[in-house]
Coordinates of C-alpha atoms in Angstrom, one line a residue:
M1 CA 73.1 203.8 -33.4
N2 CA 75.4 201.9 -35.2
E3 CA 75.2 199.2 -38.4
T4 CA 75.1 196.2 -36.1
E5 CA 72.1 197.7 -33.7
W6 CA 70.1 199.0 -36.9
L7 CA 70.1 195.7 -38.7
A8 CA 68.6 194.6 -35.4
E9 CA 66.0 196.8 -35.9
F10 CA 65.5 196.4 -39.3
A11 CA 65.2 192.7 -39.3
S12 CA 62.5 193.3 -36.1
A13 CA 60.6 195.5 -37.7
L14 CA 60.3 193.1 -40.6
K15 CA 59.4 190.2 -38.9
R16 CA 56.4 191.9 -37.2
S17 CA 55.5 193.4 -40.4
D18 CA 55.9 197.0 -38.8
I19 CA 56.4 198.7 -42.4
E20 CA 55.7 202.4 -40.6
G21 CA 58.8 201.1 -38.4
V22 CA 61.0 200.2 -41.1
A23 CA 60.3 203.3 -43.3
L24 CA 61.4 205.3 -40.2
L25 CA 64.4 203.6 -39.6
F26 CA 65.5 205.2 -43.1
A27 CA 66.8 208.7 -43.4
E28 CA 64.3 212.0 -45.0
E29 CA 66.7 211.1 -47.9
C30 CA 67.0 207.7 -48.5
Y31 CA 67.7 204.7 -51.0
W32 CA 66.9 201.2 -51.2
R33 CA 68.4 199.4 -54.3
D34 CA 67.2 195.7 -54.7
L35 CA 68.8 193.4 -57.4
V36 CA 66.2 190.7 -57.2
A37 CA 65.8 189.8 -53.9
F38 CA 62.9 191.4 -52.9
T39 CA 61.1 192.4 -56.0
W40 CA 61.9 190.1 -59.0
N41 CA 63.8 193.4 -60.6
I42 CA 66.2 195.2 -60.3
T43 CA 65.1 198.9 -59.0
T44 CA 66.2 201.8 -56.7
L45 CA 63.1 203.0 -54.3
E46 CA 63.9 206.6 -53.2
S47 CA 61.9 207.7 -50.4
R48 CA 60.3 206.4 -47.1
S49 CA 57.1 206.1 -49.2
A50 CA 58.3 204.2 -52.0
I51 CA 59.9 201.8 -49.5
A52 CA 56.6 201.4 -47.5
D53 CA 54.5 200.4 -51.2
M54 CA 57.3 198.2 -52.1
L55 CA 56.9 196.1 -48.5
K56 CA 53.0 196.4 -48.4
A57 CA 53.3 194.4 -51.8
R58 CA 56.4 192.2 -51.5
L59 CA 56.9 191.3 -47.7
A60 CA 54.3 188.8 -47.1
D61 CA 55.2 186.7 -50.1
V62 CA 59.4 187.7 -49.8
R63 CA 59.1 186.4 -45.7
P64 CA 62.7 187.9 -44.7
G65 CA 64.4 186.8 -42.0
S66 CA 68.1 185.2 -40.7
F67 CA 69.8 188.4 -41.0
K68 CA 73.2 188.2 -39.8
A69 CA 76.1 191.1 -39.7
G70 CA 79.1 190.6 -41.3
E71 CA 82.7 191.3 -40.6
R72 CA 82.8 194.2 -42.6
T73 CA 81.0 197.2 -41.4
G74 CA 77.6 197.5 -43.3
W75 CA 77.7 194.5 -44.8
F76 CA 75.5 191.5 -43.9
T77 CA 73.7 188.3 -45.0
F78 CA 70.1 187.3 -45.2
E79 CA 67.4 185.2 -46.4
T80 CA 64.0 185.2 -48.1
A81 CA 61.3 182.2 -48.6
L82 CA 63.0 181.3 -51.9
G83 CA 66.6 182.2 -51.6
R84 CA 69.7 184.0 -49.6
G85 CA 71.1 187.2 -50.3
T86 CA 74.0 189.7 -49.2
G87 CA 73.2 193.4 -47.9
H88 CA 75.0 196.6 -47.2
V89 CA 73.5 199.8 -45.1
R90 CA 75.1 203.4 -45.0
L91 CA 73.8 205.3 -42.1
K92 CA 73.6 208.7 -41.5
D93 CA 73.1 210.1 -38.0
G94 CA 72.0 206.7 -37.1
K95 CA 69.6 206.1 -40.0
A96 CA 69.8 204.7 -43.2
W97 CA 70.7 206.4 -46.6
T98 CA 71.3 203.7 -48.4
L99 CA 70.4 200.1 -48.4
L100 CA 71.7 197.3 -50.8
T101 CA 69.8 194.2 -50.8
A102 CA 71.0 191.3 -53.5
L103 CA 69.9 187.8 -54.6
N104 CA 73.0 184.9 -54.1
E105 CA 71.5 181.9 -54.7
L106 CA 67.8 180.1 -54.6
K107 CA 67.5 177.8 -52.2
G108 CA 67.7 174.3 -53.5
F109 CA 69.0 175.3 -56.6
E110 CA 72.4 175.9 -55.4
E111 CA 75.3 176.2 -57.8
K112 CA 77.5 172.8 -57.8
R113 CA 81.0 174.4 -56.1
G114 CA 83.1 173.1 -53.7
P115 CA 82.2 170.0 -51.7
S116 CA 79.0 169.9 -53.9
R117 CA 81.1 169.7 -56.9
E118 CA 80.3 166.4 -59.4
I119 CA 82.7 163.7 -59.3
G120 CA 82.8 163.7 -63.0
T121 CA 83.0 160.0 -63.6
E122 CA 81.5 156.4 -62.2
H123 CA 84.0 154.3 -60.9
G124 CA 83.7 150.5 -62.2
A125 CA 83.1 148.6 -65.0
I126 CA 80.2 149.9 -67.0
Q127 CA 79.1 148.6 -70.2
N128 CA 77.8 151.1 -72.8
R129 CA 79.2 153.8 -70.6
V130 CA 78.7 157.5 -71.5
T131 CA 81.7 159.4 -71.1
W132 CA 81.9 163.7 -70.9
T133 CA 82.8 163.7 -74.4
D134 CA 79.8 161.5 -75.3
R135 CA 77.7 163.9 -73.4
R136 CA 79.2 167.0 -75.2
Q137 CA 79.0 165.6 -78.7
A138 CA 75.1 165.0 -77.4
D139 CA 74.8 168.4 -76.6
A140 CA 76.0 169.7 -79.5
S141 CA 73.7 167.6 -82.1
E142 CA 70.5 167.8 -80.0
L143 CA 70.4 171.2 -78.6
G144 CA 68.5 173.4 -80.8
Y145 CA 67.5 170.5 -82.9
D146 CA 65.9 167.7 -81.0
R147 CA 66.0 169.7 -77.7
Q148 CA 65.3 173.1 -77.1
P149 CA 67.1 175.7 -75.2
F150 CA 65.2 177.4 -72.4
V151 CA 67.3 180.4 -72.6
L152 CA 68.9 181.9 -76.5
I153 CA 71.5 184.1 -76.0
V154 CA 71.6 186.3 -79.0
G155 CA 75.5 187.6 -79.5
G156 CA 78.5 185.6 -78.0
G157 CA 80.6 188.4 -76.8
Q158 CA 81.8 188.7 -73.6
G159 CA 78.5 189.5 -72.1
G160 CA 76.6 186.8 -74.0
I161 CA 79.5 184.5 -72.9
G162 CA 79.6 185.4 -69.2
L163 CA 75.8 185.0 -68.9
G164 CA 76.1 181.6 -70.4
A165 CA 78.9 180.7 -68.3
R166 CA 76.0 181.6 -65.1
L167 CA 73.4 179.8 -67.1
K168 CA 75.2 176.6 -67.5
R169 CA 76.5 176.5 -63.5
L170 CA 72.4 176.9 -62.6
G171 CA 71.6 174.0 -65.0
V172 CA 69.6 176.1 -67.8
P173 CA 69.6 174.6 -71.1
T174 CA 71.0 177.5 -73.0
L175 CA 72.4 178.3 -76.6
I176 CA 74.5 181.4 -77.6
V177 CA 74.4 182.1 -81.2
D178 CA 77.2 185.0 -82.7
R179 CA 77.5 185.5 -86.6
H180 CA 81.3 185.6 -86.0
A181 CA 83.5 182.7 -86.9
K182 CA 85.0 182.0 -83.6
P183 CA 84.2 183.4 -80.0
G184 CA 86.4 186.1 -79.7
D185 CA 86.2 187.4 -83.3
A186 CA 84.7 190.6 -82.2
W187 CA 87.7 191.8 -80.8
R188 CA 89.9 190.4 -83.3
S189 CA 88.5 192.2 -86.0
R190 CA 89.2 195.4 -84.7
Y191 CA 92.6 197.8 -84.9
K192 CA 95.5 195.9 -84.3
S193 CA 96.7 198.3 -81.2
L194 CA 93.5 198.3 -79.5
C195 CA 93.7 197.5 -75.7
L196 CA 91.2 197.3 -72.8
H197 CA 91.0 200.9 -71.1
D198 CA 89.9 199.3 -67.9
P199 CA 92.5 197.3 -65.8
V200 CA 92.8 193.5 -65.3
W201 CA 91.4 193.7 -61.8
Y202 CA 87.8 195.4 -63.3
D203 CA 87.8 193.0 -66.3
H204 CA 87.4 189.1 -65.2
L205 CA 84.6 186.9 -66.2
P206 CA 82.7 185.1 -64.5
Y207 CA 84.2 182.0 -62.5
L208 CA 87.4 182.1 -63.9
P209 CA 89.8 185.3 -63.2
F210 CA 92.7 186.2 -65.4
P211 CA 95.6 184.4 -64.0
D212 CA 98.1 186.7 -61.8
H213 CA 100.6 187.4 -64.5
W214 CA 97.9 188.7 -67.3
P215 CA 98.7 192.3 -68.3
I216 CA 96.7 195.0 -66.3
Y217 CA 95.6 196.3 -70.1
T218 CA 94.6 193.7 -72.2
P219 CA 95.4 193.6 -75.7
K220 CA 92.2 192.7 -77.6
D221 CA 93.9 189.8 -79.9
K222 CA 94.7 188.4 -76.5
M223 CA 91.5 188.7 -75.2
G224 CA 89.8 186.9 -77.7
D225 CA 92.0 184.2 -77.5
W226 CA 90.7 184.2 -73.7
L227 CA 86.9 184.6 -74.9
E228 CA 87.4 181.2 -77.4
S229 CA 89.4 179.4 -74.4
Y230 CA 86.8 180.5 -72.0
T231 CA 83.4 179.0 -74.2
K232 CA 85.5 175.5 -74.1
I233 CA 86.5 175.2 -70.4
M234 CA 83.2 176.3 -69.4
E235 CA 81.4 174.0 -71.7
L236 CA 79.0 176.6 -73.4
D237 CA 76.7 175.6 -76.1
Y238 CA 77.5 178.4 -78.6
W239 CA 77.1 178.3 -82.6
S240 CA 79.7 180.1 -85.1
K241 CA 78.7 181.6 -87.7
A242 CA 75.0 181.7 -86.7
P243 CA 73.9 185.1 -87.7
C244 CA 70.1 185.2 -85.9
R245 CA 67.9 186.4 -88.7
S246 CA 64.4 186.9 -87.2
A247 CA 62.6 186.3 -84.1
S248 CA 58.6 186.6 -82.9
W249 CA 57.0 185.9 -79.7
D250 CA 54.4 183.6 -79.6
E251 CA 51.9 184.5 -76.7
A252 CA 49.5 181.6 -76.8
K253 CA 52.5 179.0 -76.7
A254 CA 54.3 181.5 -74.3
E255 CA 57.5 180.8 -76.4
W256 CA 59.9 182.6 -79.2
T257 CA 60.3 181.6 -82.6
V258 CA 63.8 182.4 -83.9
I259 CA 65.3 181.7 -87.5
V260 CA 69.1 181.6 -87.1
D261 CA 71.4 181.0 -90.4
R262 CA 74.0 178.3 -89.3
D263 CA 76.3 177.4 -92.0
G264 CA 74.0 178.7 -94.8
K265 CA 71.0 176.9 -93.6
D266 CA 68.0 178.2 -91.6
V267 CA 67.5 176.5 -88.2
T268 CA 64.3 177.2 -86.6
L269 CA 64.6 177.7 -82.5
R270 CA 62.0 177.7 -80.2
P271 CA 63.3 179.1 -77.0
K272 CA 61.0 180.4 -73.9
H273 CA 63.3 183.3 -73.6
L274 CA 65.3 185.4 -75.3
V275 CA 68.3 187.5 -74.2
I276 CA 69.5 190.2 -76.7
A277 CA 73.4 190.6 -75.6
T278 CA 74.9 192.2 -78.7
G279 CA 76.4 195.2 -76.6
M280 CA 75.4 198.2 -75.2
S281 CA 75.1 199.8 -78.5
G282 CA 72.8 199.4 -81.6
F283 CA 73.9 200.0 -85.1
A284 CA 76.5 202.2 -86.0
E285 CA 75.7 205.7 -86.7
V286 CA 77.2 207.1 -90.0
P287 CA 76.9 210.8 -90.6
N288 CA 75.1 211.7 -94.1
F289 CA 77.0 214.7 -94.8
P290 CA 76.1 216.3 -98.0
G291 CA 78.8 215.2 -100.7
R292 CA 79.7 212.4 -98.9
E293 CA 78.7 210.3 -102.4
T294 CA 81.6 212.1 -104.4
F295 CA 84.5 211.5 -102.1
R296 CA 86.8 209.2 -103.8
G297 CA 89.2 208.3 -100.5
T298 CA 88.4 205.5 -98.1
Q299 CA 85.4 206.6 -95.7
H300 CA 84.3 204.0 -93.3
H301 CA 82.8 203.8 -89.6
S302 CA 85.0 202.9 -86.7
S303 CA 83.9 199.6 -86.2
R304 CA 85.2 198.6 -89.2
H305 CA 88.7 200.6 -88.8
A306 CA 91.0 197.6 -89.6
G307 CA 94.1 199.8 -88.4
G308 CA 96.9 202.5 -89.6
E309 CA 98.4 200.0 -91.8
G310 CA 98.9 201.7 -95.2
W311 CA 98.0 205.3 -94.4
K312 CA 101.2 206.6 -93.9
G313 CA 102.0 210.1 -95.3
K314 CA 98.4 210.2 -96.4
K315 CA 95.8 212.6 -95.1
C316 CA 93.5 211.2 -92.4
V317 CA 90.4 212.8 -90.6
V318 CA 88.9 211.0 -88.2
V319 CA 85.4 212.7 -87.0
G320 CA 84.5 212.4 -83.3
S321 CA 86.5 212.6 -80.3
N322 CA 85.6 209.6 -77.9
N323 CA 87.5 206.3 -76.8
S324 CA 87.3 205.0 -80.9
A325 CA 88.4 208.4 -82.0
H326 CA 91.4 208.8 -80.2
D327 CA 92.8 205.5 -80.3
I328 CA 92.8 205.4 -84.1
A329 CA 93.9 208.7 -84.5
A330 CA 96.6 207.8 -82.3
D331 CA 96.9 204.7 -84.4
L332 CA 97.3 206.3 -87.8
W333 CA 99.8 209.0 -86.5
E334 CA 101.9 206.0 -85.2
H335 CA 101.9 204.4 -88.7
G336 CA 103.0 207.7 -89.9
A337 CA 99.8 208.9 -91.5
D338 CA 98.9 212.8 -91.5
V339 CA 96.0 212.9 -89.0
T340 CA 93.5 215.5 -88.0
L341 CA 90.9 214.9 -85.2
L342 CA 87.9 216.8 -85.9
Q343 CA 86.6 217.3 -82.3
R344 CA 82.4 218.3 -82.5
S345 CA 81.2 218.9 -79.1
P346 CA 82.8 218.7 -75.6
T347 CA 84.5 215.7 -74.5
L348 CA 85.1 214.4 -70.9
V349 CA 88.9 213.2 -70.8
V350 CA 90.6 210.9 -67.7
R351 CA 93.6 209.7 -67.9
A352 CA 93.9 206.0 -67.5
E353 CA 96.2 205.9 -64.6
T354 CA 94.1 208.7 -62.5
L355 CA 91.1 206.7 -63.3
A356 CA 93.0 203.4 -61.3
R357 CA 93.5 205.3 -58.7
Y358 CA 89.9 206.2 -58.0
R359 CA 89.0 202.9 -58.6
P360 CA 90.4 201.8 -55.2
Y361 CA 88.5 198.5 -54.9
Y362 CA 90.3 197.1 -58.3
S363 CA 93.7 196.8 -57.7
E364 CA 96.4 194.7 -56.0
E365 CA 96.5 196.8 -52.7
A366 CA 92.4 195.5 -52.5
L367 CA 93.1 192.0 -52.8
A368 CA 95.8 192.4 -50.3
S369 CA 93.5 193.6 -48.0
G370 CA 91.0 191.1 -48.4
I371 CA 88.5 192.9 -51.0
T372 CA 87.9 190.2 -53.5
T373 CA 86.1 191.0 -56.8
E374 CA 82.7 190.3 -55.3
I375 CA 83.1 192.1 -52.6
A376 CA 84.0 194.9 -55.1
D377 CA 81.5 194.4 -57.3
L378 CA 78.8 194.6 -54.3
T379 CA 80.3 197.7 -53.3
V380 CA 79.9 199.4 -56.4
A381 CA 76.3 198.5 -56.9
S382 CA 75.9 199.4 -53.3
V383 CA 76.0 203.0 -54.2
P384 CA 72.2 204.2 -56.0
Y385 CA 72.6 206.0 -59.0
G386 CA 70.7 208.8 -57.5
A387 CA 73.5 209.2 -54.4
L388 CA 76.1 209.0 -57.1
P389 CA 76.6 212.5 -58.2
A390 CA 77.6 213.4 -54.5
F391 CA 80.2 210.9 -54.7
S392 CA 81.6 211.8 -58.1
Q393 CA 81.6 215.4 -57.8
A394 CA 84.0 215.2 -55.0
T395 CA 86.2 213.0 -56.9
V396 CA 86.0 215.1 -60.2
E397 CA 87.2 217.9 -58.1
K398 CA 90.2 216.3 -57.1
I399 CA 91.1 214.9 -60.6
R400 CA 90.9 218.5 -61.8
K401 CA 93.7 219.5 -58.9
E402 CA 95.7 216.8 -59.5
D403 CA 95.8 216.6 -63.6
A404 CA 95.7 220.5 -63.6
D405 CA 98.6 220.9 -65.7
F406 CA 97.4 217.9 -68.3
Y407 CA 93.8 219.8 -68.8
A408 CA 95.6 223.0 -69.4
R409 CA 97.7 221.6 -71.8
L410 CA 94.9 220.1 -73.7
E411 CA 92.7 223.2 -73.8
A412 CA 95.8 225.5 -74.7
A413 CA 95.9 223.1 -78.3
G414 CA 92.0 224.0 -78.5
F415 CA 90.5 221.0 -77.0
M416 CA 87.2 221.2 -75.6
V417 CA 87.0 219.5 -72.2
T418 CA 84.1 218.9 -70.4
F419 CA 83.6 217.2 -67.1
G420 CA 79.8 216.4 -67.5
E421 CA 76.8 218.9 -67.5
D422 CA 77.0 218.4 -63.9
E423 CA 80.5 218.0 -62.8
T424 CA 79.9 214.5 -62.0
G425 CA 82.5 213.0 -64.4
I426 CA 83.0 209.5 -66.2
G427 CA 81.0 207.3 -64.2
P428 CA 77.6 209.0 -64.6
M429 CA 78.5 210.0 -67.9
Y430 CA 78.8 206.3 -69.1
L431 CA 75.6 205.6 -67.0
R432 CA 73.7 208.0 -68.7
R433 CA 74.8 207.8 -72.4
G434 CA 77.7 205.2 -72.7
S435 CA 79.4 207.9 -74.7
G436 CA 81.0 211.5 -74.6
Y437 CA 84.4 210.3 -72.8
Y438 CA 88.0 209.0 -73.8
I439 CA 90.0 207.4 -71.0
D440 CA 93.5 208.8 -72.1
V441 CA 96.5 206.0 -72.8
G442 CA 98.2 208.3 -74.9
A443 CA 96.7 210.1 -77.5
S444 CA 96.0 213.5 -75.4
D445 CA 100.2 214.0 -75.2
L446 CA 99.8 213.8 -79.1
I447 CA 97.1 216.1 -79.5
A448 CA 98.5 218.8 -77.0
S449 CA 101.9 218.3 -78.6
G450 CA 100.3 219.1 -82.2
R451 CA 101.1 215.8 -83.3
I452 CA 97.7 215.0 -83.7
K453 CA 96.1 218.1 -85.5
L454 CA 93.1 219.3 -83.8
R455 CA 90.3 221.1 -85.0
S456 CA 87.4 221.9 -82.8
G457 CA 84.2 223.4 -82.3
V458 CA 83.2 222.8 -85.9
E459 CA 81.1 220.7 -88.3
V460 CA 81.3 219.2 -91.5
A461 CA 79.5 221.3 -93.9
R462 CA 80.2 219.3 -97.0
M463 CA 83.0 216.8 -98.6
T464 CA 84.3 217.1 -102.1
E465 CA 86.1 214.3 -103.8
D466 CA 89.2 214.7 -102.1
S467 CA 88.4 216.8 -99.0
V468 CA 86.3 217.7 -95.9
V469 CA 85.0 221.2 -96.0
L470 CA 84.0 222.6 -92.6
N471 CA 81.0 225.3 -91.5
D472 CA 84.1 228.1 -90.9
G473 CA 85.1 227.6 -94.5
S474 CA 88.3 226.0 -94.0
T475 CA 89.0 222.7 -95.8
L476 CA 90.7 219.5 -94.8
A477 CA 92.4 217.3 -97.2
A478 CA 91.8 213.9 -96.8
D479 CA 92.1 210.4 -98.3
L480 CA 91.1 208.9 -95.6
V481 CA 87.8 209.8 -93.3
V482 CA 87.3 207.5 -90.2
Y483 CA 83.4 208.3 -88.8
A484 CA 83.9 207.7 -85.0
T485 CA 80.4 208.7 -84.3
G486 CA 78.9 206.2 -82.2
Y487 CA 76.2 204.0 -82.2
G488 CA 72.5 204.0 -81.6
S489 CA 70.3 202.8 -78.8
M490 CA 70.9 198.7 -78.1
N491 CA 67.3 198.3 -78.6
Q492 CA 67.7 198.6 -82.3
W493 CA 68.2 195.3 -82.5
A494 CA 64.8 194.4 -81.1
A495 CA 63.5 196.5 -83.7
E496 CA 65.7 194.6 -86.6
L497 CA 65.3 191.1 -85.0
I498 CA 61.4 191.3 -83.6
S499 CA 59.6 194.4 -84.8
P500 CA 59.7 198.0 -85.0
E501 CA 56.7 197.7 -82.5
V502 CA 58.5 195.4 -79.9
A503 CA 61.0 197.7 -79.7
D504 CA 58.9 201.2 -79.4
K505 CA 57.0 199.1 -76.3
V506 CA 60.3 198.0 -74.6
G507 CA 61.9 202.0 -75.2
K508 CA 65.2 202.8 -74.7
C509 CA 68.2 200.7 -73.8
W510 CA 70.5 202.1 -71.1
G511 CA 70.5 205.5 -69.5
L512 CA 69.2 206.5 -66.5
G513 CA 66.6 209.5 -67.3
S514 CA 68.9 212.1 -66.2
G515 CA 67.3 214.7 -68.5
T516 CA 71.3 215.6 -69.1
A517 CA 72.6 215.4 -73.1
K518 CA 71.4 212.2 -74.6
D519 CA 69.8 210.7 -71.6
P520 CA 66.3 212.0 -71.7
G521 CA 63.8 212.0 -68.8
P522 CA 61.9 210.6 -66.9
W523 CA 64.1 209.8 -63.7
E524 CA 64.2 205.7 -63.5
G525 CA 66.9 205.6 -61.1
E526 CA 68.0 202.2 -62.6
L527 CA 69.5 201.5 -66.1
R528 CA 66.8 201.4 -68.3
N529 CA 65.8 197.7 -69.5
M530 CA 69.1 196.4 -68.2
W531 CA 69.5 192.8 -67.1
K532 CA 65.8 192.8 -66.1
P533 CA 62.2 192.3 -67.0
T534 CA 60.9 194.5 -69.8
A535 CA 57.9 195.6 -71.1
Q536 CA 58.1 192.5 -74.1
E537 CA 57.2 189.4 -72.2
N538 CA 60.4 186.7 -71.9
L539 CA 62.9 189.5 -73.6
W540 CA 66.0 190.7 -71.7
F541 CA 69.0 192.8 -72.6
H542 CA 72.7 191.9 -71.4
G543 CA 75.4 194.1 -71.8
G544 CA 77.8 196.5 -70.1
N545 CA 81.4 196.8 -69.3
L546 CA 83.1 193.6 -68.4
M547 CA 82.6 194.5 -64.8
Q548 CA 78.7 195.1 -65.1
S549 CA 78.5 191.8 -67.3
R550 CA 80.2 189.9 -64.8
L551 CA 78.0 191.5 -61.6
Y552 CA 74.8 191.9 -63.3
S553 CA 74.8 187.9 -65.2
I554 CA 74.1 187.0 -61.8
F555 CA 70.9 188.7 -61.3
L556 CA 69.7 187.7 -64.8
G557 CA 70.8 184.2 -64.1
L558 CA 68.7 184.0 -61.2
Q559 CA 65.5 185.3 -62.5
L560 CA 65.9 183.2 -65.8
K561 CA 66.6 179.8 -63.1
A562 CA 63.5 180.8 -61.1
R563 CA 61.2 180.9 -64.2
L564 CA 62.5 177.5 -65.4
E565 CA 61.9 175.8 -62.2
G566 CA 58.3 177.4 -61.8
L567 CA 59.1 179.6 -58.7
P568 CA 56.7 182.5 -58.6
T569 CA 58.4 185.9 -59.8
P570 CA 55.7 188.7 -59.2
V571 CA 57.9 191.8 -60.7
Y572 CA 57.8 194.3 -58.3
G573 CA 58.0 197.5 -60.3
R574 CA 58.5 196.4 -63.9
A575 CA 59.2 199.1 -66.4
P576 CA 56.8 200.6 -68.0
V577 CA 55.1 200.2 -71.7
H578 CA 56.6 202.7 -74.3
H579 CA 54.8 203.9 -77.6
K580 CA 58.1 205.7 -78.8
A581 CA 61.7 204.3 -78.4

């Protein structure tokens, strides 16, 4: 049975409500990943029995039909009672190994585009005409005061901005609030040499791709300018210099009460939905080493590191060995500092050029072959997280052979290299813990050659007025100590803004429950609490890298639009209520 024949059998069994027949079309090992279309959730069903249980609960409401095979193998389109979607199937011996169903749009609430775009003006002579400028000024003065947003997005970085654009196109009244002075300042405030580590084809924002002259790796200030321009072009309602102070849920009114400090004055907002889009991490984690308060030099977290200027000839210690640690160490070396990187645990390293080769869907070659950003995103999404190790281990094996000399040089310098507990590489490690790796853009060569000094497999025992003392008894003289020691869980923002009780109820954000380091079980098969209903009513989390923010803003946007329009949205497989984050 090929993919087209399988799709016909699948559609026929669904139409007959033959749930057992549907389940038998799947292999013994199987995955059905649904992005909102069938479950009003982001969830993966990992067995025939799980698939049957979902269909027993949802088939009558969903009423799927109009299945049509696409031009590319395995792809198809379909409709449900409320929307239209895209799907993909992979077969093993004529049965489905992986199935993706993703909602694209809601019937009757389609985005205006192409033939349905707005005229933009009304021709003729009209007294008291309301112009585009009038409407934008009215939005600026009324939204949040005379009119309440349906959705409040806390955090105006690339995630919040991208989601705001989706909601704007869907006609969902949305306000974005951010503490910085201008959109893009979260990027501008970082150290001067910072560039995106992912290539341009991976990093487009919704609707408005980077122009085709854009550099492959975007400098951070250029990214900041792009985000600021994007908010204007997409006509987003965005409050700068407006930190969120507190939020509380009114169950009786089914709305949030949110206090925002806007230009030094408290403004009370009452949105129906609250989206925390402050990035996939929580608060900076700074280790409290003994004697830290006695250190007379400069010490700060990597998030507060402005750059290497002024440190020429100075002794600098960078604690940590992930992306930020490497970037900062290289930046300090470039400015003439005497830098030591303190690696406390093994780190996964992959060269940026190598990683780009193994992202074949995001490249000039992919575009030339007809693989659009949308096709690339859904292709990546079609691989369930439970099946990812099988893909990743083979890739890691190839990378280790291709870059054997690179890794040998690093290890000869004393650097502790890992490829993940199960040799699955950077993709699963990012999904499981969002840390533990470095995408090499030059610092590894500095370490291998000894230009950046390395101390590995040791811990900080204590600090003195002018040094860092290690647990092997050695001492590192230091004028500057940078703590590139990561961040806590994203739900720390829920604890800070709402309450520790809500944060505990929601539980950890990010991670799959793989049982590996920093990703405790049980297995959930999806990123915990991201882009989908949480245990706290009308509270959502949005974040991830630029690709994830772009893709999953579609599905979070559709969930919020459906609720605005009063459509039935029974959630299947809702995240459990936790008692401890």
